mmCIF file of C-alpha atoms in Angstrom:
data_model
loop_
_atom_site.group_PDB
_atom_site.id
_atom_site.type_symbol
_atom_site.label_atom_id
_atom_site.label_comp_id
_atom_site.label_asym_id
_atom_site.label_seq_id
_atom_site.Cartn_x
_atom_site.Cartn_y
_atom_site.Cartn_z
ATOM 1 C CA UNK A 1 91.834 81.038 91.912
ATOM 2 C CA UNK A 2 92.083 77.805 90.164
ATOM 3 C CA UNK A 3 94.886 75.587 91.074
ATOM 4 C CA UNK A 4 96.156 73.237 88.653
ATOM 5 C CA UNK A 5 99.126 70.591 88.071
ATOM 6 C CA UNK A 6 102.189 70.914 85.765
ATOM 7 C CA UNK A 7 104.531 68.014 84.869
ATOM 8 C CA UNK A 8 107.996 68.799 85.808
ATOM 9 C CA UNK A 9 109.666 66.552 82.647
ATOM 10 C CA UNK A 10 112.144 68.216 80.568
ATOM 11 C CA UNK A 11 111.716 64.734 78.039
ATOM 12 C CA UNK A 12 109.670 66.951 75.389
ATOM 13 C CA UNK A 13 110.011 64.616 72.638
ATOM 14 C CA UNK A 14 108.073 61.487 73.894
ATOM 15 C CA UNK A 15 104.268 60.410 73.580
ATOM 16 C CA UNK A 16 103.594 61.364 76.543
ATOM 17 C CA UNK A 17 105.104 64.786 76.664
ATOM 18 C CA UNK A 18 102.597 65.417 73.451
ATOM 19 C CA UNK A 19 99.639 64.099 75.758
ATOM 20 C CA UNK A 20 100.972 66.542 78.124
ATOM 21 C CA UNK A 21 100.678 69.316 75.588
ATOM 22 C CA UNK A 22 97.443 68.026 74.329
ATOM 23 C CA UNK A 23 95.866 67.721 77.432
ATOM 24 C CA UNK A 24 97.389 71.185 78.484
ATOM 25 C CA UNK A 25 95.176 73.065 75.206
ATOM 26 C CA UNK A 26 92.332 71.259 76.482
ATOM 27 C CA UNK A 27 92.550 72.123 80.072
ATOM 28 C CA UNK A 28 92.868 75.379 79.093
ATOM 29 C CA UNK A 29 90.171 75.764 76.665
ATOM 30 C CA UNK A 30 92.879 76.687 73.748
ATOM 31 C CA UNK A 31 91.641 73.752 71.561
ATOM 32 C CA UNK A 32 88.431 75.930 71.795
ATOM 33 C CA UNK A 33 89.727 78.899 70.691
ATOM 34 C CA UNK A 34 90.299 80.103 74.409
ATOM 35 C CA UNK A 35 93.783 82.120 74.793
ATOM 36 C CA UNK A 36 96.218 81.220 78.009
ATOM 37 C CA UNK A 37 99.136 81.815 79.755
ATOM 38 C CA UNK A 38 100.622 78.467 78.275
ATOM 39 C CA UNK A 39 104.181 79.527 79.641
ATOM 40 C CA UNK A 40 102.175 78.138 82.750
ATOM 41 C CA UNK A 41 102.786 74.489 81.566
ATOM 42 C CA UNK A 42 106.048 74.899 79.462
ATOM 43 C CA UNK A 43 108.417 76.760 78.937
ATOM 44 C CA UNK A 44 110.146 77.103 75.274
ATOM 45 C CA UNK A 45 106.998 77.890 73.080
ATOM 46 C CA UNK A 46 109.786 78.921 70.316
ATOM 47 C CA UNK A 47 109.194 75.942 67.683
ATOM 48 C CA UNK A 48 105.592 76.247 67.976
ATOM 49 C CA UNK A 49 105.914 80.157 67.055
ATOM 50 C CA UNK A 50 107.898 80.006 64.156
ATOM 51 C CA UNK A 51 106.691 78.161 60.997
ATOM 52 C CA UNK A 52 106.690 74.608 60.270
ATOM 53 C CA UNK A 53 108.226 75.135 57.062
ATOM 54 C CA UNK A 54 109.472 71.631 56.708
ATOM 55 C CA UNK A 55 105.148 70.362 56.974
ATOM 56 C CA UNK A 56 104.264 73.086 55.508
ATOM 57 C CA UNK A 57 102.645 74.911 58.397
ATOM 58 C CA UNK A 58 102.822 78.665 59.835
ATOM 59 C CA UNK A 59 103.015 78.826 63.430
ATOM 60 C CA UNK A 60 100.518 76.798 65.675
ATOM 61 C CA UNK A 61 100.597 78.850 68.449
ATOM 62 C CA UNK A 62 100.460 83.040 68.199
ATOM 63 C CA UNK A 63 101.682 84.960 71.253
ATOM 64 C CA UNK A 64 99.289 88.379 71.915
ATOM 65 C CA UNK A 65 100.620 91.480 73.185
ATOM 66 C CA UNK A 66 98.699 90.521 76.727
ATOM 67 C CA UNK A 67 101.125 87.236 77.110
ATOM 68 C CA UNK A 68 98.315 84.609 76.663
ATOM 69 C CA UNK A 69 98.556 82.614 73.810
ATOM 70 C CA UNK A 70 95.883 81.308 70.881
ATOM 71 C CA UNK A 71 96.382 78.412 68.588
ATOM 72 C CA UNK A 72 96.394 79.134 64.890
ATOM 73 C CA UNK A 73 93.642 77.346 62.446
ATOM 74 C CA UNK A 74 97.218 75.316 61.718
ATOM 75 C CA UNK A 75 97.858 74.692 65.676
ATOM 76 C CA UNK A 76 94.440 73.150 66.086
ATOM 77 C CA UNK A 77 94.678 70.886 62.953
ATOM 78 C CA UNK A 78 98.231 69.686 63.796
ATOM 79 C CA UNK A 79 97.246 68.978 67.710
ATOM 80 C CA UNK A 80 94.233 66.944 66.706
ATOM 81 C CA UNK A 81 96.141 64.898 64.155
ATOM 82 C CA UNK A 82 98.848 63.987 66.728
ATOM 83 C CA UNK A 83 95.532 61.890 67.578
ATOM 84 C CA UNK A 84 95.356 60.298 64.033
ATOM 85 C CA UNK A 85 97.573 57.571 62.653
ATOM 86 C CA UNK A 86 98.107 60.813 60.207
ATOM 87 C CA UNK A 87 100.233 62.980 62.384
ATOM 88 C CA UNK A 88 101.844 65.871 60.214
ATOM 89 C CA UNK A 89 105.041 64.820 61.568
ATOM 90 C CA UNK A 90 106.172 61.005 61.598
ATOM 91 C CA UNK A 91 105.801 59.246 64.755
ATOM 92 C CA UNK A 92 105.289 62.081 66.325
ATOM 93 C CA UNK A 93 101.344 60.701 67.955
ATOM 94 C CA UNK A 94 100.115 60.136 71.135
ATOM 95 C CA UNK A 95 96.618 58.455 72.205
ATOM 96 C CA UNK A 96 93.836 59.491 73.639
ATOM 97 C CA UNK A 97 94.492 57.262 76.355
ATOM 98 C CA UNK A 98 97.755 59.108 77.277
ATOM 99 C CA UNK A 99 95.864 62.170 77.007
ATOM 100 C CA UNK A 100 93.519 61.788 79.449
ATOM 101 C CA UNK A 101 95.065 60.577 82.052
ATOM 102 C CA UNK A 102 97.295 63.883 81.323
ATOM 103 C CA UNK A 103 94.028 65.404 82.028
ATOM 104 C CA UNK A 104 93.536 63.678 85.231
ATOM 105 C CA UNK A 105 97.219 64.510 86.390
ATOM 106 C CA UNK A 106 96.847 68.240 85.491
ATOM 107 C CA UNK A 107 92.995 68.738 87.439
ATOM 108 C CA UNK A 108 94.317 66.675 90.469
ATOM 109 C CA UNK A 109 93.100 67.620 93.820
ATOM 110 C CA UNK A 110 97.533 67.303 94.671
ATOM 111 C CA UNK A 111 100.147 66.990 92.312
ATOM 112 C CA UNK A 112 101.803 63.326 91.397
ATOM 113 C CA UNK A 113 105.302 62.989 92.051
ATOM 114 C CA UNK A 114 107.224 64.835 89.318
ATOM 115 C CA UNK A 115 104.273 67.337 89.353
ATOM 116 C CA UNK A 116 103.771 70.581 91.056
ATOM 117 C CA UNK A 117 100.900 72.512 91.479
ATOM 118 C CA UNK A 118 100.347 76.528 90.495
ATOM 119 C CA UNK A 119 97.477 78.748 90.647
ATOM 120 C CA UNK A 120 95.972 80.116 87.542
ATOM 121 C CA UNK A 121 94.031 83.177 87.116
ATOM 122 C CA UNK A 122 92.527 81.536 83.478
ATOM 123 C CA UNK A 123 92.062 85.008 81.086
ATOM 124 C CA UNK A 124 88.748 86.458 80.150
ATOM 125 C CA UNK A 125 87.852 85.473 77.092
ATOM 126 C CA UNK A 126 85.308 88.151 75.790
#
């Protein structure tokens, strides 16, 4: 089984936190249309279920009945534009930059201090 990292911050609404997330729907193939366990990363997925009524959004993420979750055609446009001096919320961006070197915390041979490492059994996808 695969072992990964996961940050241990409970600071969810910084830049880097939303590299964190970012680079956590890459990792895991989500931003591809992959589903996941993301409750392996985080732990309150309940904004990103419910609709973004005040951007005009329905959820970005969609929990199936197996546990794994997908992204919504909404999730994957309002992750990329966190990118974009456009974000769908103000200020709320992050960089590439700070989401790659998410990456290369998460895929870490050992975790970073403040990070821990898990195993993950990533989901068929057929």
């Amino acid at each position: 089984m695969p072992t990964l990292n996961r940050w241990k911050s409970k600071s969810t609404n910084t830049s880097l936190y939303r590299a964190y997330m970012n680079a956590a729907l890459e990792v895991t193939g989500m931003m591809a249309g992959q589903r996941f366990p993301l409750e392996e990363f985080m732990g309150n997925m309940a904004t990103h279920l419910s609709p973004k009524e005040g951007i005009g959004l329905g959820p970005v993420l969609e929990k199936l009945e197996d546990g794994n979750y997908v992204l919504t055609t909404d999730g994957r446009e309002f992750f990329s534009r966190r990118l974009t001096d456009q974000p769908m919320q103000i200020g709320r961006t992050t960089t590439r930059e700070e989401v790659l070197e998410m990456i290369r915390l998460i895929v870490a041979a050992s975790p970073s201090e403040g990070w821990e490492a898990f195993e993950v059994d990533f989901p068929s996808n057929v």
